PDB file of C-alpha atoms and ligand atoms in Angstrom:
ATOM      1  CA  UNK A 996       0.000   0.000   0.000  1.00  0.00           C
ATOM      2  CA  UNK A 997       1.145   3.524  -0.785  1.00  0.00           C
ATOM      3  CA  UNK A 998       0.131   6.543   1.270  1.00  0.00           C
ATOM      4  CA  UNK A 999       0.854  10.113   0.204  1.00  0.00           C
ATOM      5  CA  UNK A1000      -0.284  12.955   2.433  1.00  0.00           C
ATOM      6  CA  UNK A1001      -1.308  16.417   1.404  1.00  0.00           C
ATOM      7  CA  UNK A1002       1.623  18.417   0.037  1.00  0.00           C
ATOM      8  CA  UNK A1003       1.512  22.187  -0.025  1.00  0.00           C
ATOM      9  CA  UNK A1004       4.490  23.653  -1.816  1.00  0.00           C
ATOM     10  CA  UNK A1005       5.313  26.977  -3.442  1.00  0.00           C
ATOM     11  CA  UNK A1006       8.203  27.822  -5.705  1.00  0.00           C
ATOM     12  CA  UNK A1007       9.115  31.062  -7.436  1.00  0.00           C
ATOM     13  CA  UNK A1008      12.026  32.142  -9.602  1.00  0.00           C
ATOM     14  CA  UNK A1009      13.684  35.193  -8.050  1.00  0.00           C
ATOM     15  CA  UNK A1010      14.596  36.558 -11.496  1.00  0.00           C
ATOM     16  CA  UNK A1011      11.201  35.861 -13.104  1.00  0.00           C
ATOM     17  CA  UNK A1012       8.681  35.935 -10.227  1.00  0.00           C
ATOM     18  CA  UNK A1013       5.706  36.269 -12.571  1.00  0.00           C
ATOM     19  CA  UNK A1014       6.471  33.067 -14.479  1.00  0.00           C
ATOM     20  CA  UNK A1015       3.618  30.577 -13.936  1.00  0.00           C
ATOM     21  CA  UNK A1016       4.212  27.179 -15.595  1.00  0.00           C
ATOM     22  CA  UNK A1017       0.492  26.401 -15.414  1.00  0.00           C
ATOM     23  CA  UNK A1018      -0.722  29.406 -17.392  1.00  0.00           C
ATOM     24  CA  UNK A1019       2.455  30.448 -19.258  1.00  0.00           C
ATOM     25  CA  UNK A1020       3.817  27.032 -20.276  1.00  0.00           C
ATOM     26  CA  UNK A1021       7.461  26.069 -20.861  1.00  0.00           C
ATOM     27  CA  UNK A1022       7.634  28.304 -23.958  1.00  0.00           C
ATOM     28  CA  UNK A1023       7.567  31.373 -21.711  1.00  0.00           C
ATOM     29  CA  UNK A1024      10.885  30.527 -20.012  1.00  0.00           C
ATOM     30  CA  UNK A1025      13.226  33.438 -20.689  1.00  0.00           C
ATOM     31  CA  UNK A1026      16.871  32.868 -21.620  1.00  0.00           C
ATOM     32  CA  UNK A1027      16.814  29.181 -20.661  1.00  0.00           C
ATOM     33  CA  UNK A1028      16.474  30.078 -16.966  1.00  0.00           C
ATOM     34  CA  UNK A1029      17.230  26.935 -14.924  1.00  0.00           C
ATOM     35  CA  UNK A1030      14.919  27.943 -12.046  1.00  0.00           C
ATOM     36  CA  UNK A1031      11.951  28.522 -14.360  1.00  0.00           C
ATOM     37  CA  UNK A1032      12.745  25.247 -16.177  1.00  0.00           C
ATOM     38  CA  UNK A1033      12.763  23.461 -12.801  1.00  0.00           C
ATOM     39  CA  UNK A1034       9.366  24.985 -11.955  1.00  0.00           C
ATOM     40  CA  UNK A1035       7.991  23.842 -15.319  1.00  0.00           C
ATOM     41  CA  UNK A1036       9.351  20.310 -14.742  1.00  0.00           C
ATOM     42  CA  UNK A1037       7.899  20.177 -11.191  1.00  0.00           C
ATOM     43  CA  UNK A1038       4.537  21.319 -12.555  1.00  0.00           C
ATOM     44  CA  UNK A1039       4.606  18.738 -15.348  1.00  0.00           C
ATOM     45  CA  UNK A1040       5.581  15.876 -13.022  1.00  0.00           C
ATOM     46  CA  UNK A1041       2.905  16.897 -10.515  1.00  0.00           C
ATOM     47  CA  UNK A1042       0.280  17.020 -13.262  1.00  0.00           C
ATOM     48  CA  UNK A1043       1.326  13.568 -14.463  1.00  0.00           C
ATOM     49  CA  UNK A1044       1.319  12.175 -10.913  1.00  0.00           C
ATOM     50  CA  UNK A1045      -2.241  13.433 -10.309  1.00  0.00           C
ATOM     51  CA  UNK A1046      -3.363  11.930 -13.628  1.00  0.00           C
ATOM     52  CA  UNK A1047      -1.775   8.567 -12.700  1.00  0.00           C
ATOM     53  CA  UNK A1048      -3.459   8.631  -9.283  1.00  0.00           C
ATOM     54  CA  UNK A1049      -6.844   9.400 -10.820  1.00  0.00           C
ATOM     55  CA  UNK A1050      -6.357   6.627 -13.380  1.00  0.00           C
ATOM     56  CA  UNK A1051      -5.424   4.173 -10.628  1.00  0.00           C
ATOM     57  CA  UNK A1052      -8.353   5.078  -8.385  1.00  0.00           C
ATOM     58  CA  UNK A1053     -10.803   7.855  -9.241  1.00  0.00           C
ATOM     59  CA  UNK A1054     -11.456  10.382  -6.459  1.00  0.00           C
ATOM     60  CA  UNK A1055     -14.065   9.247  -3.940  1.00  0.00           C
ATOM     61  CA  UNK A1056     -17.529  10.591  -4.687  1.00  0.00           C
ATOM     62  CA  UNK A1057     -19.156  12.322  -1.741  1.00  0.00           C
ATOM     63  CA  UNK A1058     -22.360  10.784  -0.533  1.00  0.00           C
ATOM     64  CA  UNK A1059     -25.350  12.629  -1.916  1.00  0.00           C
ATOM     65  CA  UNK A1060     -27.571  14.166   0.743  1.00  0.00           C
ATOM     66  CA  UNK A1061     -31.113  12.781   0.829  1.00  0.00           C
ATOM     67  CA  UNK A1062     -33.708  14.857  -1.030  1.00  0.00           C
ATOM     68  CA  UNK A1063     -35.577  15.649   2.189  1.00  0.00           C
ATOM     69  CA  UNK A1064     -32.415  16.852   3.990  1.00  0.00           C
ATOM     70  CA  UNK A1065     -33.766  20.385   4.560  1.00  0.00           C
ATOM     71  CA  UNK A1066     -36.995  19.043   6.067  1.00  0.00           C
ATOM     72  CA  UNK A1067     -35.058  17.027   8.613  1.00  0.00           C
ATOM     73  CA  UNK A1068     -33.357  20.132  10.082  1.00  0.00           C
ATOM     74  CA  UNK A1069     -34.602  21.025  13.535  1.00  0.00           C
ATOM     75  CA  UNK A1070     -35.522  24.705  13.777  1.00  0.00           C
ATOM     76  CA  UNK A1071     -33.721  26.536  16.616  1.00  0.00           C
ATOM     77  CA  UNK A1072     -36.477  29.071  17.177  1.00  0.00           C
ATOM     78  CA  UNK A1073     -39.589  26.944  16.820  1.00  0.00           C
TER      79      UNK A1073
HETATM   80 ZN1   ZN B1458      13.523  32.307 -14.082  1.00  0.00          ZN
END
C-alpha cells in the first residue's frame, strides 16, 4: 500500500517571479532560466502524478444528501 499525504508547496524564480508554468507554459521561459525550467518540470511531473493517481483510483464521490435533507433540520427558534 502507498500513502501520500497532502503536500503544499510553493516555488518562485527570483529573477522571473511572474512566471507561472500552469498558465504560461514552458515556452515562456526566458533565456533558458534553470529555475523557471525546474518549476515547469515540477509542474509537469505533478500534473502527471495526479493523472496517474486518478487513473489508478478515481477520487471518492461524496455521498449525496437525501432529497428531504432540509426538512429534517430542527428549527432553533420553533
Ligand atoms: Zn527564471
